[in-house]
Amino acid sequence: MNKLLIIAVMVTLLALSAESSRMPRQAVEEERGTMTKITDSIRSYYDDSITTANGYIESIKGMKMEEKAMNMFEETSKAVSTYATILQDQLYHYFVNREQ
């Protein structure tokens, strides 16, 4: 019973000290205002970057660069896959012959 009483008193004192160390409500609202400003500026930068990227994409579409870029991508991927297959074959034969 004494232990329970001591624990109850300790919890009460802890609760009272936690209550007295709370920040005033005005300071909390100021922090929220700062966070809102930071969030708004980040959103603004993000929106500006998206708008700029969309503008670049539209200018590329206007110059018919999309087809050229697609053709270049296809040719590059064919060449890379060919050389990757050759490299894979060479490595396979190197390790197989090394074991023997």
mmCIF file with all atom_site columns, C-alpha atoms in Angstrom, residues 24-86:
data_model
loop_
_atom_site.group_PDB
_atom_site.id
_atom_site.type_symbol
_atom_site.label_atom_id
_atom_site.label_alt_id
_atom_site.label_comp_id
_atom_site.label_asym_id
_atom_site.label_entity_id
_atom_site.label_seq_id
_atom_site.pdbx_PDB_ins_code
_atom_site.Cartn_x
_atom_site.Cartn_y
_atom_site.Cartn_z
_atom_site.occupancy
_atom_site.B_iso_or_equiv
_atom_site.pdbx_formal_charge
_atom_site.auth_seq_id
_atom_site.auth_comp_id
_atom_site.auth_asym_id
_atom_site.auth_atom_id
_atom_site.pdbx_PDB_model_num
ATOM 1  C CA . PRO A 1 24 ? 2.395  29.604 -23.846 1.00 0.00 ? 24 PRO A CA 1
ATOM 2  C CA . ARG A 1 25 ? -0.234 29.166 -26.524 1.00 0.00 ? 25 ARG A CA 1
ATOM 3  C CA . GLN A 1 26 ? 0.934  32.238 -28.455 1.00 0.00 ? 26 GLN A CA 1
ATOM 4  C CA . ALA A 1 27 ? 4.421  30.779 -28.980 1.00 0.00 ? 27 ALA A CA 1
ATOM 5  C CA . VAL A 1 28 ? 2.907  27.590 -30.399 1.00 0.00 ? 28 VAL A CA 1
ATOM 6  C CA . GLU A 1 29 ? 0.845  29.618 -32.852 1.00 0.00 ? 29 GLU A CA 1
ATOM 7  C CA . GLU A 1 30 ? 3.943  31.550 -33.957 1.00 0.00 ? 30 GLU A CA 1
ATOM 8  C CA . GLU A 1 31 ? 5.729  28.273 -34.691 1.00 0.00 ? 31 GLU A CA 1
ATOM 9  C CA . ARG A 1 32 ? 2.791  27.112 -36.757 1.00 0.00 ? 32 ARG A CA 1
ATOM 10 C CA . GLY A 1 33 ? 2.968  30.359 -38.682 1.00 0.00 ? 33 GLY A CA 1
ATOM 11 C CA . THR A 1 34 ? 6.654  29.808 -39.376 1.00 0.00 ? 34 THR A CA 1
ATOM 12 C CA . MET A 1 35 ? 6.019  26.227 -40.476 1.00 0.00 ? 35 MET A CA 1
ATOM 13 C CA . THR A 1 36 ? 3.233  27.445 -42.727 1.00 0.00 ? 36 THR A CA 1
ATOM 14 C CA . LYS A 1 37 ? 5.581  29.994 -44.301 1.00 0.00 ? 37 LYS A CA 1
ATOM 15 C CA . ILE A 1 38 ? 8.247  27.340 -44.864 1.00 0.00 ? 38 ILE A CA 1
ATOM 16 C CA . THR A 1 39 ? 5.720  24.909 -46.323 1.00 0.00 ? 39 THR A CA 1
ATOM 17 C CA . ASP A 1 40 ? 4.288  27.588 -48.592 1.00 0.00 ? 40 ASP A CA 1
ATOM 18 C CA . SER A 1 41 ? 7.726  28.580 -49.889 1.00 0.00 ? 41 SER A CA 1
ATOM 19 C CA . ILE A 1 42 ? 8.626  24.926 -50.570 1.00 0.00 ? 42 ILE A CA 1
ATOM 20 C CA . ARG A 1 43 ? 5.351  24.452 -52.428 1.00 0.00 ? 43 ARG A CA 1
ATOM 21 C CA . SER A 1 44 ? 6.031  27.627 -54.402 1.00 0.00 ? 44 SER A CA 1
ATOM 22 C CA . TYR A 1 45 ? 9.498  26.418 -55.445 1.00 0.00 ? 45 TYR A CA 1
ATOM 23 C CA . TYR A 1 46 ? 8.043  23.028 -56.361 1.00 0.00 ? 46 TYR A CA 1
ATOM 24 C CA . ASP A 1 47 ? 5.268  24.573 -58.448 1.00 0.00 ? 47 ASP A CA 1
ATOM 25 C CA . ASP A 1 48 ? 7.786  26.841 -60.219 1.00 0.00 ? 48 ASP A CA 1
ATOM 26 C CA . SER A 1 49 ? 10.026 23.888 -61.064 1.00 0.00 ? 49 SER A CA 1
ATOM 27 C CA . ILE A 1 50 ? 7.075  21.880 -62.406 1.00 0.00 ? 50 ILE A CA 1
ATOM 28 C CA . THR A 1 51 ? 5.962  24.842 -64.513 1.00 0.00 ? 51 THR A CA 1
ATOM 29 C CA . THR A 1 52 ? 9.473  25.307 -65.906 1.00 0.00 ? 52 THR A CA 1
ATOM 30 C CA . ALA A 1 53 ? 9.804  21.591 -66.704 1.00 0.00 ? 53 ALA A CA 1
ATOM 31 C CA . ASN A 1 54 ? 6.431  21.593 -68.461 1.00 0.00 ? 54 ASN A CA 1
ATOM 32 C CA . GLY A 1 55 ? 7.522  24.626 -70.468 1.00 0.00 ? 55 GLY A CA 1
ATOM 33 C CA . TYR A 1 56 ? 10.683 22.813 -71.574 1.00 0.00 ? 56 TYR A CA 1
ATOM 34 C CA . ILE A 1 57 ? 8.676  19.736 -72.537 1.00 0.00 ? 57 ILE A CA 1
ATOM 35 C CA . GLU A 1 58 ? 6.239  21.832 -74.562 1.00 0.00 ? 58 GLU A CA 1
ATOM 36 C CA . SER A 1 59 ? 9.097  23.585 -76.383 1.00 0.00 ? 59 SER A CA 1
ATOM 37 C CA . ILE A 1 60 ? 10.663 20.207 -77.216 1.00 0.00 ? 60 ILE A CA 1
ATOM 38 C CA . LYS A 1 61 ? 7.337  18.941 -78.546 1.00 0.00 ? 61 LYS A CA 1
ATOM 39 C CA . GLY A 1 62 ? 7.034  22.067 -80.655 1.00 0.00 ? 62 GLY A CA 1
ATOM 40 C CA . MET A 1 63 ? 10.395 21.422 -82.323 1.00 0.00 ? 63 MET A CA 1
ATOM 41 C CA . LYS A 1 64 ? 9.549  17.792 -83.128 1.00 0.00 ? 64 LYS A CA 1
ATOM 42 C CA . MET A 1 65 ? 12.449 16.759 -80.926 1.00 0.00 ? 65 MET A CA 1
ATOM 43 C CA . GLU A 1 66 ? 10.348 14.064 -79.304 1.00 0.00 ? 66 GLU A CA 1
ATOM 44 C CA . GLU A 1 67 ? 10.700 11.734 -82.301 1.00 0.00 ? 67 GLU A CA 1
ATOM 45 C CA . LYS A 1 68 ? 14.423 12.352 -82.520 1.00 0.00 ? 68 LYS A CA 1
ATOM 46 C CA . ALA A 1 69 ? 14.858 11.686 -78.823 1.00 0.00 ? 69 ALA A CA 1
ATOM 47 C CA . MET A 1 70 ? 12.809 8.488  -79.072 1.00 0.00 ? 70 MET A CA 1
ATOM 48 C CA . ASN A 1 71 ? 14.859 7.251  -82.045 1.00 0.00 ? 71 ASN A CA 1
ATOM 49 C CA . MET A 1 72 ? 18.107 8.072  -80.259 1.00 0.00 ? 72 MET A CA 1
ATOM 50 C CA . PHE A 1 73 ? 16.903 6.202  -77.168 1.00 0.00 ? 73 PHE A CA 1
ATOM 51 C CA . GLU A 1 74 ? 15.953 3.124  -79.201 1.00 0.00 ? 74 GLU A CA 1
ATOM 52 C CA . GLU A 1 75 ? 19.278 3.054  -81.060 1.00 0.00 ? 75 GLU A CA 1
ATOM 53 C CA . THR A 1 76 ? 21.230 3.532  -77.843 1.00 0.00 ? 76 THR A CA 1
ATOM 54 C CA . SER A 1 77 ? 19.308 0.814  -76.016 1.00 0.00 ? 77 SER A CA 1
ATOM 55 C CA . LYS A 1 78 ? 19.896 -1.613 -78.921 1.00 0.00 ? 78 LYS A CA 1
ATOM 56 C CA . ALA A 1 79 ? 23.633 -0.901 -78.883 1.00 0.00 ? 79 ALA A CA 1
ATOM 57 C CA . VAL A 1 80 ? 23.866 -1.196 -75.095 1.00 0.00 ? 80 VAL A CA 1
ATOM 58 C CA . SER A 1 81 ? 21.952 -4.463 -75.059 1.00 0.00 ? 81 SER A CA 1
ATOM 59 C CA . THR A 1 82 ? 24.192 -5.864 -77.823 1.00 0.00 ? 82 THR A CA 1
ATOM 60 C CA . TYR A 1 83 ? 27.382 -4.952 -75.966 1.00 0.00 ? 83 TYR A CA 1
ATOM 61 C CA . ALA A 1 84 ? 25.928 -6.187 -72.664 1.00 0.00 ? 84 ALA A CA 1
ATOM 62 C CA . THR A 1 85 ? 25.167 -9.554 -74.283 1.00 0.00 ? 85 THR A CA 1
ATOM 63 C CA . ILE A 1 86 ? 28.709 -9.751 -75.677 1.00 0.00 ? 86 ILE A CA 1
#
